[in-house]
Amino acid sequence: MINTYDEALNFIHGRTKFKKIPTLKRMRRFLDELGAPDKKINAIHIAGTNGKGSTLAFLRNIFQAEGKTVGSFTSPFLVKFNERISVNGVGISDDDILRLTQELYPTIAKLDAELPEGGPTEFEIVTAMMFKYFAEGHADIVLIEVGLGGLYDSTNVIVPKVSVITSIGWDHMHILGDTLPKIAFQKAGIIKEGVPVVVGGVDPDPLEVIVHQAAKKHSPIKILGKDFHVNDLGEQNWVQSFDFDSSNLHLHQLQTDLIGDYQTHNAALAVQAYNEYQKLHNQPIDSEVIRRGIRNTRWAGRFEPIATRPAIVLDGAHNISAVDLIVDTLENDFPKGHIYVLMGILADKQADKMVEKMATVPNVSIVLTQFAGPGKRAAANPEKLEHKLQTRPQNVSAIDDWQSAISELKRKLTPDDMLLITGSLYFISDVRKFLKNPGMNFK
């Protein structure tokens, strides 16, 4: 029996991660046994290779600025498991995690006994907990981030009010496919019959797949750069400014603390999704609500400065597409001073390509390091990774122990320099805990 919060977490994390054959039938059966809680919530569904979390954070803050109570489902967590299911940005309580696990347990045991492939996976259980919690009425609207892909993701039982596809890039190719159109097909799996879909900056070939799927589902589609536009006005003193334009909405000099042109694109997706949601419900669109929501948005681990002069920044970039965006930000907004990059990357990612791309920044030095990966997923060995690099750039070295690497790099910083710690959300989660140590004295 499960009697404590820790026992609940051990039970959840002890479940299988994946089944051999992707399907939503097991998830549908699981939820139907629980009374179909997914059919009792008001949701927006968000998929994409990168930008899901930031887009969700912008959208959450816009709805909160309007006075709504907003539920969120995100992954992974940075500090504590409870963050995955949150209300107005605050993770649910340990007692709720325990209660929900206890309530789901009999159904899980029943499916374990009855289904040939066994009962629900870890992510299916967490997803069901989220649906059950929000079906109890804890939020006016729930923003649901896809875990992986879209088509067969366990969140994809939901019929939302609006769907969002933020970006299509290279990640999880062993599961989603080895071309961008194949990956786009998986992400476009979240498009539902007649439900409006908002799409970010996607290359023409994968975009064609999304547009085709939207047409098949009779879903009205709005595309960034075609139906709505963002004009980046640059970064100053760690504040990014931009304009937003669509057929019915023109907003000038919006400001956010989330740095990078890609963050203004994520913000634009959130504004357009809010726009679509309000129109659907015949609700007014308040430009001041949008302005305040964007300004109030924080999203830990997304080019997040934890100190300035010298700057120390955390970013959870964990694939080549995300590194491309960081490189653009560094080259456009941070040409002065030297940039020291500490990278800890999971071994199942395109680690060599990520490092080689980061090494193209003119004023950068990269240190590769190692960390304890989640579960059975290992981090890339820094020495092996260094030898694997095809171009063997001169500005790349390795230090196994990441705590020592942070201390060593910190000593090198001058006021105009930056220490960027990146490569994996799991890595920066560990780093964040370490930086809480008063002895580090980063502030």
Coordinates of C-alpha atoms in Angstrom, one line a residue:
M1 CA 0.0 0.0 0.0
I2 CA 1.1 3.6 -0.6
N3 CA 1.0 5.6 2.6
T4 CA 3.5 8.5 2.1
Y5 CA 4.5 11.1 -0.5
D6 CA 7.8 9.4 -1.0
E7 CA 6.1 6.0 -1.5
A8 CA 3.8 7.6 -4.1
L9 CA 6.8 9.0 -6.0
N10 CA 8.7 5.7 -5.8
F11 CA 5.6 3.9 -7.2
I12 CA 5.2 6.4 -10.1
H13 CA 8.9 6.5 -11.0
G14 CA 9.1 2.7 -10.7
R15 CA 6.7 2.2 -13.6
T16 CA 7.8 1.4 -17.2
K17 CA 8.6 4.4 -19.3
F18 CA 7.5 3.2 -22.7
K19 CA 5.6 0.3 -24.3
K20 CA 6.7 -1.3 -27.5
I21 CA 3.6 -0.3 -29.6
P22 CA 2.5 3.3 -29.4
T23 CA -1.2 3.7 -28.8
L24 CA -3.8 5.9 -27.0
K25 CA -6.2 2.9 -26.4
R26 CA -4.6 2.1 -23.0
M27 CA -4.8 5.8 -21.9
R28 CA -8.4 6.0 -23.0
R29 CA -9.3 2.8 -21.1
F30 CA -7.5 4.1 -18.0
L31 CA -9.3 7.4 -18.1
D32 CA -12.7 5.8 -18.8
E33 CA -12.2 3.6 -15.7
L34 CA -11.7 6.8 -13.8
G35 CA -14.9 8.5 -15.1
A36 CA -13.3 10.3 -18.1
P37 CA -11.9 13.3 -16.1
D38 CA -10.3 14.6 -19.3
K39 CA -13.8 15.4 -20.7
K40 CA -14.5 17.7 -17.7
I41 CA -11.8 20.3 -18.2
N42 CA -11.3 23.4 -20.3
A43 CA -7.9 23.1 -22.0
I44 CA -5.3 24.5 -24.5
H45 CA -2.9 21.9 -25.8
I46 CA 0.7 22.8 -26.7
A47 CA 3.1 20.7 -28.7
G48 CA 6.5 21.5 -30.4
T49 CA 10.2 20.6 -30.3
N50 CA 11.2 23.7 -28.4
G51 CA 9.3 26.6 -26.9
K52 CA 6.4 24.7 -25.3
G53 CA 7.2 25.7 -21.7
S54 CA 7.9 29.3 -22.4
T55 CA 4.7 29.6 -24.6
L56 CA 2.7 28.0 -21.8
A57 CA 4.3 30.4 -19.2
F58 CA 3.3 33.5 -21.3
L59 CA -0.2 32.2 -21.8
R60 CA -0.6 31.3 -18.2
N61 CA 0.4 34.8 -17.1
I62 CA -1.9 36.5 -19.7
F63 CA -4.9 34.5 -18.3
Q64 CA -3.8 35.2 -14.8
A65 CA -3.6 38.9 -15.5
E66 CA -7.3 38.6 -16.6
G67 CA -8.1 37.1 -13.2
K68 CA -8.5 33.5 -14.2
T69 CA -7.1 30.6 -12.1
V70 CA -4.8 28.7 -14.5
G71 CA -3.8 25.0 -14.3
S72 CA -0.6 23.8 -16.0
F73 CA 0.8 20.4 -16.9
T74 CA 4.5 20.5 -17.8
S75 CA 7.6 18.3 -17.9
P76 CA 10.2 17.8 -16.7
F77 CA 10.3 19.5 -13.3
L78 CA 13.3 21.7 -12.2
V79 CA 13.2 21.4 -8.4
K80 CA 10.3 19.2 -7.3
F81 CA 8.0 16.7 -9.0
N82 CA 4.8 18.6 -7.9
E83 CA 5.7 21.4 -10.3
R84 CA 4.4 19.2 -13.2
I85 CA 0.8 19.8 -12.0
S86 CA 0.5 23.4 -10.9
V87 CA -2.1 26.1 -10.3
N88 CA -1.1 29.7 -11.1
G89 CA 2.5 28.5 -11.4
V90 CA 2.6 26.8 -7.9
G91 CA 3.0 23.0 -7.8
I92 CA 0.2 21.0 -6.1
S93 CA 0.8 19.8 -2.5
D94 CA 2.5 16.6 -1.4
D95 CA -0.9 15.5 0.2
D96 CA -2.6 15.9 -3.2
I97 CA 0.2 13.8 -4.9
L98 CA -0.3 11.1 -2.3
R99 CA -4.1 11.3 -2.5
L100 CA -4.2 11.1 -6.3
T101 CA -1.8 8.2 -6.4
Q102 CA -3.9 6.3 -3.8
E103 CA -7.1 7.0 -5.8
L104 CA -5.5 5.8 -9.1
Y105 CA -3.8 2.7 -7.6
P106 CA -6.8 0.3 -7.7
T107 CA -7.4 1.1 -11.4
I108 CA -3.7 0.7 -12.2
A109 CA -3.6 -2.7 -10.5
K110 CA -6.8 -3.7 -12.4
L111 CA -5.2 -2.8 -15.8
D112 CA -1.9 -4.5 -14.8
A113 CA -3.9 -7.7 -14.4
E114 CA -6.1 -7.3 -17.4
L115 CA -4.0 -5.8 -20.2
P116 CA -1.6 -8.2 -22.1
E117 CA 1.1 -5.4 -22.3
G118 CA 0.5 -4.4 -18.6
G119 CA -1.0 -1.3 -17.2
P120 CA -0.2 2.4 -17.6
T121 CA 3.3 3.8 -18.0
E122 CA 4.9 6.4 -15.7
F123 CA 3.8 9.3 -17.9
E124 CA 0.3 7.9 -18.4
I125 CA -0.1 7.8 -14.6
V126 CA 1.1 11.4 -14.1
T127 CA -1.2 12.5 -17.0
A128 CA -4.2 10.8 -15.5
M129 CA -3.4 12.4 -12.1
M130 CA -3.4 15.8 -13.8
F131 CA -6.8 15.2 -15.5
K132 CA -8.3 13.8 -12.3
Y133 CA -7.0 16.8 -10.3
F134 CA -8.3 19.5 -12.7
A135 CA -11.6 17.6 -13.2
E136 CA -12.2 18.4 -9.5
G137 CA -12.5 22.1 -10.4
H138 CA -9.2 23.6 -9.3
A139 CA -8.7 25.8 -12.4
D140 CA -10.8 27.9 -14.9
I141 CA -8.5 26.8 -17.8
V142 CA -5.7 24.1 -18.0
L143 CA -2.7 24.5 -20.2
I144 CA -1.4 21.1 -21.2
E145 CA 2.2 20.6 -22.5
V146 CA 2.7 17.5 -24.7
G147 CA 5.3 15.1 -23.2
L148 CA 6.8 13.7 -26.4
G149 CA 5.7 14.1 -30.0
G150 CA 1.9 14.5 -30.1
L151 CA 0.0 11.8 -32.0
Y152 CA 0.6 9.1 -29.4
D153 CA 1.4 11.2 -26.4
S154 CA -0.8 10.3 -23.5
T155 CA -2.1 14.0 -23.2
N156 CA -3.5 13.6 -26.7
V157 CA -6.8 12.2 -25.5
I158 CA -7.8 15.8 -24.8
V159 CA -10.1 17.8 -27.1
P160 CA -8.9 21.3 -26.3
K161 CA -10.4 24.7 -27.2
V162 CA -7.2 25.7 -29.0
S163 CA -4.1 23.7 -30.1
V164 CA -0.6 25.2 -30.4
I165 CA 2.4 23.9 -32.3
T166 CA 5.4 26.0 -31.3
S167 CA 8.3 24.6 -33.5
I168 CA 9.5 21.6 -35.5
G169 CA 13.2 20.6 -35.0
W170 CA 15.5 17.7 -34.5
D171 CA 14.8 15.7 -31.3
H172 CA 13.7 12.2 -30.3
M173 CA 14.3 11.0 -33.9
H174 CA 14.4 7.4 -32.9
I175 CA 10.8 7.7 -31.9
L176 CA 9.3 10.5 -34.0
G177 CA 11.1 10.0 -37.3
D178 CA 14.3 10.9 -39.2
T179 CA 13.0 13.8 -41.2
L180 CA 11.4 17.1 -40.2
P181 CA 8.1 16.3 -42.1
K182 CA 7.9 13.0 -40.2
I183 CA 8.4 14.8 -36.9
A184 CA 5.8 17.4 -38.0
F185 CA 3.3 14.6 -38.7
Q186 CA 3.7 13.4 -35.1
K187 CA 3.3 16.9 -33.7
A188 CA 0.3 17.7 -35.9
G189 CA -1.3 14.6 -34.3
I190 CA -2.7 17.0 -31.7
I191 CA -4.9 18.8 -34.2
K192 CA -8.5 18.0 -33.5
E193 CA -11.6 18.2 -35.7
G194 CA -12.6 21.9 -36.0
V195 CA -10.3 23.1 -33.2
P196 CA -8.3 26.2 -34.1
V197 CA -4.5 25.7 -34.3
V198 CA -1.8 28.3 -33.8
V199 CA 1.6 27.5 -35.4
G200 CA 5.0 29.0 -34.8
G201 CA 8.0 29.6 -37.2
V202 CA 8.2 26.3 -39.0
D203 CA 10.2 25.5 -42.2
P204 CA 8.2 25.1 -45.4
D205 CA 8.4 21.3 -45.7
P206 CA 7.2 20.4 -42.2
L207 CA 4.7 23.4 -42.3
E208 CA 3.1 21.8 -45.4
V209 CA 2.4 18.6 -43.3
I210 CA 0.8 20.7 -40.5
V211 CA -1.3 22.7 -42.9
H212 CA -2.4 19.5 -44.7
Q213 CA -3.4 17.9 -41.3
A214 CA -5.3 21.1 -40.3
A215 CA -7.2 21.0 -43.6
K216 CA -8.1 17.3 -43.2
K217 CA -9.5 18.2 -39.7
H218 CA -11.3 21.4 -40.8
S219 CA -9.2 23.2 -38.2
P220 CA -8.8 27.0 -38.7
I221 CA -5.0 27.6 -38.7
K222 CA -3.0 30.8 -37.9
I223 CA 0.7 30.8 -38.8
L224 CA 3.4 33.1 -37.4
G225 CA 4.8 35.2 -40.2
K226 CA 1.7 34.8 -42.3
D227 CA -1.4 35.5 -40.2
F228 CA 0.3 37.2 -37.2
H229 CA 3.7 38.9 -36.9
V230 CA 6.3 39.7 -34.4
N231 CA 8.9 42.5 -34.8
D232 CA 11.9 42.1 -32.5
L233 CA 13.1 45.4 -31.0
G234 CA 16.2 44.0 -29.3
E235 CA 17.4 43.5 -25.7
Q236 CA 18.5 46.1 -23.3
N237 CA 19.4 45.7 -19.6
W238 CA 18.0 42.1 -19.7
V239 CA 14.6 43.2 -21.1
Q240 CA 13.5 42.1 -24.5
S241 CA 11.0 44.3 -26.5
F242 CA 8.8 43.5 -29.5
D243 CA 5.7 44.5 -31.4
F244 CA 2.8 42.1 -32.2
D245 CA 0.5 42.5 -35.2
S246 CA -2.5 40.4 -36.4
S247 CA -5.7 41.2 -38.3
N248 CA -7.5 42.4 -35.1
L249 CA -4.7 43.2 -32.7
H250 CA -1.7 45.7 -32.8
L251 CA 0.5 45.9 -29.7
H252 CA 3.6 48.0 -29.6
Q253 CA 6.6 47.9 -27.2
L254 CA 5.7 44.7 -25.4
Q255 CA 8.4 43.8 -22.9
T256 CA 9.6 40.5 -21.4
D257 CA 12.4 39.3 -19.1
L258 CA 12.7 36.2 -21.2
I259 CA 15.7 36.9 -23.4
G260 CA 16.2 35.9 -27.1
D261 CA 14.3 36.6 -30.3
Y262 CA 12.8 33.1 -30.1
Q263 CA 11.2 34.2 -26.8
T264 CA 9.4 37.0 -28.5
H265 CA 8.1 34.4 -31.0
N266 CA 6.9 32.2 -28.1
A267 CA 5.2 35.3 -26.6
A268 CA 3.5 36.0 -30.0
L269 CA 2.2 32.4 -30.1
A270 CA 0.7 32.9 -26.6
V271 CA -0.9 36.2 -27.6
Q272 CA -2.4 34.6 -30.7
A273 CA -3.6 31.5 -28.8
Y274 CA -5.3 33.9 -26.2
N275 CA -6.7 35.8 -29.1
E276 CA -8.3 32.6 -30.6
Y277 CA -9.6 31.5 -27.2
Q278 CA -11.3 34.8 -26.4
K279 CA -12.9 35.0 -29.9
L280 CA -14.2 31.4 -29.5
H281 CA -15.9 32.4 -26.2
N282 CA -17.0 35.8 -27.4
Q283 CA -14.9 37.5 -24.8
P284 CA -13.1 40.9 -25.1
I285 CA -9.4 41.0 -25.9
D286 CA -7.8 43.4 -23.4
S287 CA -4.4 44.7 -24.7
E288 CA -3.4 45.8 -21.1
V289 CA -4.1 42.3 -19.8
I290 CA -1.8 40.9 -22.6
R291 CA 0.9 43.6 -21.9
R292 CA 0.9 42.9 -18.1
G293 CA 0.8 39.1 -18.6
I294 CA 3.9 39.2 -20.9
R295 CA 5.8 41.5 -18.6
N296 CA 5.1 39.3 -15.6
T297 CA 6.2 36.1 -17.2
R298 CA 9.1 34.2 -15.6
W299 CA 10.2 30.7 -16.8
A300 CA 13.1 29.2 -14.9
G301 CA 15.9 27.7 -16.9
R302 CA 15.2 29.5 -20.1
F303 CA 18.2 31.9 -20.7
E304 CA 17.6 32.8 -17.0
P305 CA 20.1 35.2 -15.5
I306 CA 20.8 34.3 -11.9
A307 CA 23.5 37.0 -11.6
T308 CA 24.6 40.0 -13.8
R309 CA 28.0 41.7 -14.2
P310 CA 29.3 39.1 -14.7
A311 CA 26.3 37.3 -16.0
I312 CA 25.6 33.8 -14.9
V313 CA 22.8 32.2 -17.0
L314 CA 21.0 28.9 -16.9
D315 CA 19.4 27.5 -20.1
G316 CA 17.9 24.0 -20.5
A317 CA 18.6 23.8 -24.3
H318 CA 18.7 20.0 -24.9
N319 CA 18.7 19.6 -28.6
I320 CA 20.3 21.1 -31.7
S321 CA 17.3 23.3 -32.5
A322 CA 17.5 24.9 -29.1
V323 CA 21.3 25.4 -29.3
D324 CA 20.7 27.2 -32.7
L325 CA 18.5 29.6 -30.9
I326 CA 21.0 30.3 -28.1
V327 CA 23.8 30.8 -30.7
D328 CA 21.6 33.5 -32.4
T329 CA 20.9 35.2 -29.1
L330 CA 24.6 35.2 -28.1
E331 CA 25.8 36.6 -31.4
N332 CA 23.0 39.2 -31.7
D333 CA 22.8 40.4 -28.1
F334 CA 26.0 39.6 -26.3
P335 CA 29.0 40.4 -28.6
K336 CA 31.0 42.0 -25.8
G337 CA 33.1 40.1 -23.2
H338 CA 33.9 36.4 -23.2
I339 CA 31.3 33.7 -22.9
Y340 CA 32.2 30.6 -21.0
V341 CA 29.7 27.7 -21.7
L342 CA 29.5 24.7 -19.4
M343 CA 27.6 21.9 -21.2
G344 CA 26.2 18.7 -19.6
I345 CA 24.3 16.7 -22.2
L346 CA 22.4 13.4 -22.2
A347 CA 24.1 10.7 -24.2
D348 CA 20.9 10.0 -26.3
K349 CA 21.0 13.5 -27.7
Q350 CA 23.0 14.8 -30.7
A351 CA 25.7 15.9 -28.3
D352 CA 28.5 16.3 -30.8
K353 CA 26.4 18.5 -33.1
M354 CA 25.2 20.6 -30.2
V355 CA 28.8 21.3 -29.1
E356 CA 30.1 22.0 -32.6
K357 CA 27.3 24.5 -33.2
M358 CA 27.9 26.3 -29.8
A359 CA 31.7 26.4 -30.7
T360 CA 30.9 28.7 -33.7
V361 CA 30.2 31.7 -31.5
P362 CA 33.3 33.9 -31.9
N363 CA 33.8 34.9 -28.3
V364 CA 33.1 31.5 -26.6
S365 CA 35.0 28.8 -24.6
I366 CA 33.2 25.5 -24.0
V367 CA 33.8 23.2 -21.1
L368 CA 32.1 19.7 -21.4
T369 CA 31.1 18.0 -18.1
Q370 CA 29.1 15.1 -16.7
F371 CA 26.1 14.8 -14.5
A372 CA 23.8 12.1 -13.1
G373 CA 21.1 11.6 -15.8
P374 CA 17.5 10.8 -14.9
G375 CA 16.7 7.2 -14.3
K376 CA 18.6 5.0 -16.7
R377 CA 19.5 7.8 -19.1
A378 CA 23.2 8.5 -19.0
A379 CA 25.0 11.8 -19.6
A380 CA 27.5 12.0 -22.4
N381 CA 31.0 11.3 -21.3
P382 CA 32.9 14.6 -21.7
E383 CA 36.3 13.1 -22.8
K384 CA 34.6 10.7 -25.3
L385 CA 32.5 13.5 -26.6
E386 CA 35.5 15.8 -27.0
H387 CA 37.2 13.1 -29.1
K388 CA 34.0 12.5 -31.2
L389 CA 33.8 16.1 -32.4
Q390 CA 34.5 16.1 -36.1
T391 CA 36.0 19.6 -36.3
R392 CA 37.8 19.4 -32.9
P393 CA 37.4 23.1 -32.2
Q394 CA 40.3 24.7 -30.1
N395 CA 37.8 26.4 -27.7
V396 CA 36.5 23.1 -26.3
S397 CA 37.8 21.3 -23.2
A398 CA 36.5 18.9 -20.5
I399 CA 36.1 18.8 -16.7
D400 CA 34.4 15.8 -15.4
D401 CA 33.1 17.3 -12.1
W402 CA 30.6 20.0 -12.9
Q403 CA 30.8 21.6 -9.4
S404 CA 34.5 22.1 -9.8
A405 CA 34.0 23.4 -13.3
I406 CA 31.5 26.1 -12.1
S407 CA 34.0 27.2 -9.4
E408 CA 36.9 27.3 -11.8
L409 CA 35.0 29.2 -14.5
K410 CA 33.6 31.6 -12.0
R411 CA 37.1 32.6 -11.0
K412 CA 37.9 33.6 -14.7
L413 CA 34.9 35.9 -15.1
T414 CA 35.4 39.7 -15.6
P415 CA 32.4 42.0 -15.3
D416 CA 31.6 41.9 -19.0
D417 CA 31.8 38.1 -19.3
M418 CA 29.1 35.5 -19.1
L419 CA 29.0 32.0 -17.7
L420 CA 26.2 30.0 -19.6
I421 CA 25.3 26.6 -18.1
T422 CA 23.3 24.5 -20.5
G423 CA 22.8 21.2 -22.3
S424 CA 19.9 19.6 -20.4
L425 CA 17.0 20.6 -18.2
Y426 CA 18.0 17.8 -15.9
F427 CA 21.5 19.2 -15.7
I428 CA 20.4 22.7 -14.8
S429 CA 18.0 21.3 -12.3
D430 CA 21.0 19.8 -10.5
V431 CA 22.9 23.1 -11.0
R432 CA 20.1 25.2 -9.5
K433 CA 20.2 23.1 -6.3
F434 CA 23.9 23.6 -6.1
L435 CA 23.7 27.3 -6.7
K436 CA 21.3 27.6 -3.7
N437 CA 24.3 26.8 -1.6
P438 CA 25.2 30.2 0.2
G439 CA 28.9 29.4 -0.2
M440 CA 28.7 29.9 -3.9
N441 CA 27.7 33.6 -3.4
F442 CA 26.6 34.3 -7.0
K443 CA 24.2 37.1 -6.3

